Amino acid sequence: MNYRRAELKDIPGIIMLEKKYHKNSISEEDKPDGFIGTFFSENKLKRLIEEEKSLAVACDGDKVIGFAGAVSWQFLKIWPVFYPMIDDLPNIKYKDRVLSIDNSYQYGPACIDKDYRGTEVLPNLFECSRLLMKDRYPILVTYVDQNNQRSFQAHSRKLGLDVVKQFEFHSNKLFVLCCDTSRKTPGSKGIQ
């Protein structure tokens, strides 16, 4: 298994995972096993890869089997849909710090092919993503749909992210989770 910063050649594999596991396209029988709520277009993926240099992938050989997005709030400011999250940052306090666009970033979506869930892929992919951002931002912020219990349990229990509040976004009830980016991901191995 290989964990690394995404390259342009990975875009078709990422889009395939998005289409398979997005909440609007996933089969009802697969939904309890986790889903993603954000879909990055090819253009947005290209910008993430080239400008933010913050998209992590997990590959089994040449096949992309997982990805984890991480993006600065400055990058997200160009889309009004993210304004409520950005505007709410000063209402979030984590480890005695009030969050801002300067001291935090948004993690997600994260998606792993069903055949690789419950393995070492999640902690290693998360660690790869954390390493891409830790020197830029001390705090990671992510939003997990309260109906997505598998993702919530994976991020809170397995990865040790802290629930800091609940948030409503476009009629979706979300948990807001944070972590200190200086902390190595529990369960990750061999990622540098």
PDB file of C-alpha atoms in Angstrom, residues 39-116:
ATOM      1  CA  PHE A  39     -18.225  15.899  -4.559  1.00  0.00           C
ATOM      2  CA  PHE A  40     -15.175  17.548  -6.086  1.00  0.00           C
ATOM      3  CA  SER A  41     -15.356  18.133  -9.813  1.00  0.00           C
ATOM      4  CA  GLU A  42     -12.362  17.357 -12.007  1.00  0.00           C
ATOM      5  CA  ASN A  43     -11.535  21.075 -12.057  1.00  0.00           C
ATOM      6  CA  LYS A  44     -11.683  21.398  -8.257  1.00  0.00           C
ATOM      7  CA  LEU A  45      -9.543  18.288  -7.838  1.00  0.00           C
ATOM      8  CA  LYS A  46      -6.986  19.733 -10.243  1.00  0.00           C
ATOM      9  CA  ARG A  47      -6.901  22.975  -8.240  1.00  0.00           C
ATOM     10  CA  LEU A  48      -6.556  21.077  -4.948  1.00  0.00           C
ATOM     11  CA  ILE A  49      -3.651  19.084  -6.340  1.00  0.00           C
ATOM     12  CA  GLU A  50      -1.837  21.983  -8.001  1.00  0.00           C
ATOM     13  CA  GLU A  51      -2.634  24.916  -5.700  1.00  0.00           C
ATOM     14  CA  GLU A  52      -3.285  23.504  -2.243  1.00  0.00           C
ATOM     15  CA  LYS A  53      -1.035  20.428  -2.566  1.00  0.00           C
ATOM     16  CA  SER A  54      -3.187  18.912   0.136  1.00  0.00           C
ATOM     17  CA  LEU A  55      -5.072  15.951  -1.311  1.00  0.00           C
ATOM     18  CA  ALA A  56      -3.817  12.588  -0.017  1.00  0.00           C
ATOM     19  CA  VAL A  57      -4.388   9.243  -1.716  1.00  0.00           C
ATOM     20  CA  ALA A  58      -4.024   5.600  -0.765  1.00  0.00           C
ATOM     21  CA  CYS A  59      -3.048   3.323  -3.645  1.00  0.00           C
ATOM     22  CA  ASP A  60      -2.917  -0.426  -3.992  1.00  0.00           C
ATOM     23  CA  GLY A  61      -0.494  -0.730  -6.878  1.00  0.00           C
ATOM     24  CA  ASP A  62      -1.738   1.775  -9.478  1.00  0.00           C
ATOM     25  CA  LYS A  63      -5.331   1.742  -8.196  1.00  0.00           C
ATOM     26  CA  VAL A  64      -6.573   4.650  -6.023  1.00  0.00           C
ATOM     27  CA  ILE A  65      -8.459   2.960  -3.184  1.00  0.00           C
ATOM     28  CA  GLY A  66      -8.900   6.001  -0.951  1.00  0.00           C
ATOM     29  CA  PHE A  67      -8.480   9.736  -0.713  1.00  0.00           C
ATOM     30  CA  ALA A  68      -8.598  12.410   1.969  1.00  0.00           C
ATOM     31  CA  GLY A  69      -9.167  16.047   1.196  1.00  0.00           C
ATOM     32  CA  ALA A  70      -7.645  18.896   3.185  1.00  0.00           C
ATOM     33  CA  VAL A  71      -8.125  22.487   2.222  1.00  0.00           C
ATOM     34  CA  SER A  72      -7.486  25.977   3.557  1.00  0.00           C
ATOM     35  CA  TRP A  73     -10.442  28.172   4.377  1.00  0.00           C
ATOM     36  CA  GLN A  74      -8.922  30.765   2.035  1.00  0.00           C
ATOM     37  CA  PHE A  75      -9.338  28.287  -0.829  1.00  0.00           C
ATOM     38  CA  LEU A  76     -12.954  27.591   0.185  1.00  0.00           C
ATOM     39  CA  LYS A  77     -13.841  31.297   0.428  1.00  0.00           C
ATOM     40  CA  ILE A  78     -14.475  31.427  -3.318  1.00  0.00           C
ATOM     41  CA  TRP A  79     -17.617  29.281  -2.890  1.00  0.00           C
ATOM     42  CA  PRO A  80     -20.522  30.890  -0.977  1.00  0.00           C
ATOM     43  CA  VAL A  81     -21.748  27.444   0.109  1.00  0.00           C
ATOM     44  CA  PHE A  82     -18.871  27.356   2.653  1.00  0.00           C
ATOM     45  CA  TYR A  83     -19.531  30.813   4.163  1.00  0.00           C
ATOM     46  CA  PRO A  84     -21.618  29.449   7.082  1.00  0.00           C
ATOM     47  CA  MET A  85     -18.735  27.203   8.165  1.00  0.00           C
ATOM     48  CA  ILE A  86     -16.176  29.985   7.812  1.00  0.00           C
ATOM     49  CA  ASP A  87     -18.425  32.453   9.662  1.00  0.00           C
ATOM     50  CA  ASP A  88     -18.851  29.944  12.512  1.00  0.00           C
ATOM     51  CA  LEU A  89     -15.114  29.446  13.140  1.00  0.00           C
ATOM     52  CA  PRO A  90     -14.902  32.181  15.847  1.00  0.00           C
ATOM     53  CA  ASN A  91     -17.628  30.243  17.736  1.00  0.00           C
ATOM     54  CA  ILE A  92     -15.377  27.183  18.025  1.00  0.00           C
ATOM     55  CA  LYS A  93     -12.803  26.943  20.775  1.00  0.00           C
ATOM     56  CA  TYR A  94     -10.382  24.026  20.758  1.00  0.00           C
ATOM     57  CA  LYS A  95      -7.565  23.486  23.250  1.00  0.00           C
ATOM     58  CA  ASP A  96      -7.931  27.057  24.497  1.00  0.00           C
ATOM     59  CA  ARG A  97      -7.736  28.521  20.972  1.00  0.00           C
ATOM     60  CA  VAL A  98     -10.514  30.305  19.139  1.00  0.00           C
ATOM     61  CA  LEU A  99     -10.520  29.012  15.567  1.00  0.00           C
ATOM     62  CA  SER A 100      -9.916  31.209  12.559  1.00  0.00           C
ATOM     63  CA  ILE A 101      -9.060  30.860   8.879  1.00  0.00           C
ATOM     64  CA  ASP A 102      -5.429  31.388   9.890  1.00  0.00           C
ATOM     65  CA  ASN A 103      -5.048  28.657  12.527  1.00  0.00           C
ATOM     66  CA  SER A 104      -7.248  25.883  11.098  1.00  0.00           C
ATOM     67  CA  TYR A 105      -8.166  24.080   7.901  1.00  0.00           C
ATOM     68  CA  GLN A 106     -10.979  21.865   6.745  1.00  0.00           C
ATOM     69  CA  TYR A 107     -10.359  18.127   6.422  1.00  0.00           C
ATOM     70  CA  GLY A 108     -12.581  16.029   4.184  1.00  0.00           C
ATOM     71  CA  PRO A 109     -14.137  14.418   2.469  1.00  0.00           C
ATOM     72  CA  ALA A 110     -12.359  11.151   3.111  1.00  0.00           C
ATOM     73  CA  CYS A 111     -13.366   8.066   1.167  1.00  0.00           C
ATOM     74  CA  ILE A 112     -12.018   4.524   1.240  1.00  0.00           C
ATOM     75  CA  ASP A 113     -13.140   1.707  -1.027  1.00  0.00           C
ATOM     76  CA  LYS A 114     -15.390  -0.708   0.866  1.00  0.00           C
ATOM     77  CA  ASP A 115     -12.933  -3.611   0.380  1.00  0.00           C
ATOM     78  CA  TYR A 116     -10.268  -1.713   2.378  1.00  0.00           C
TER      79      TYR A 116
END
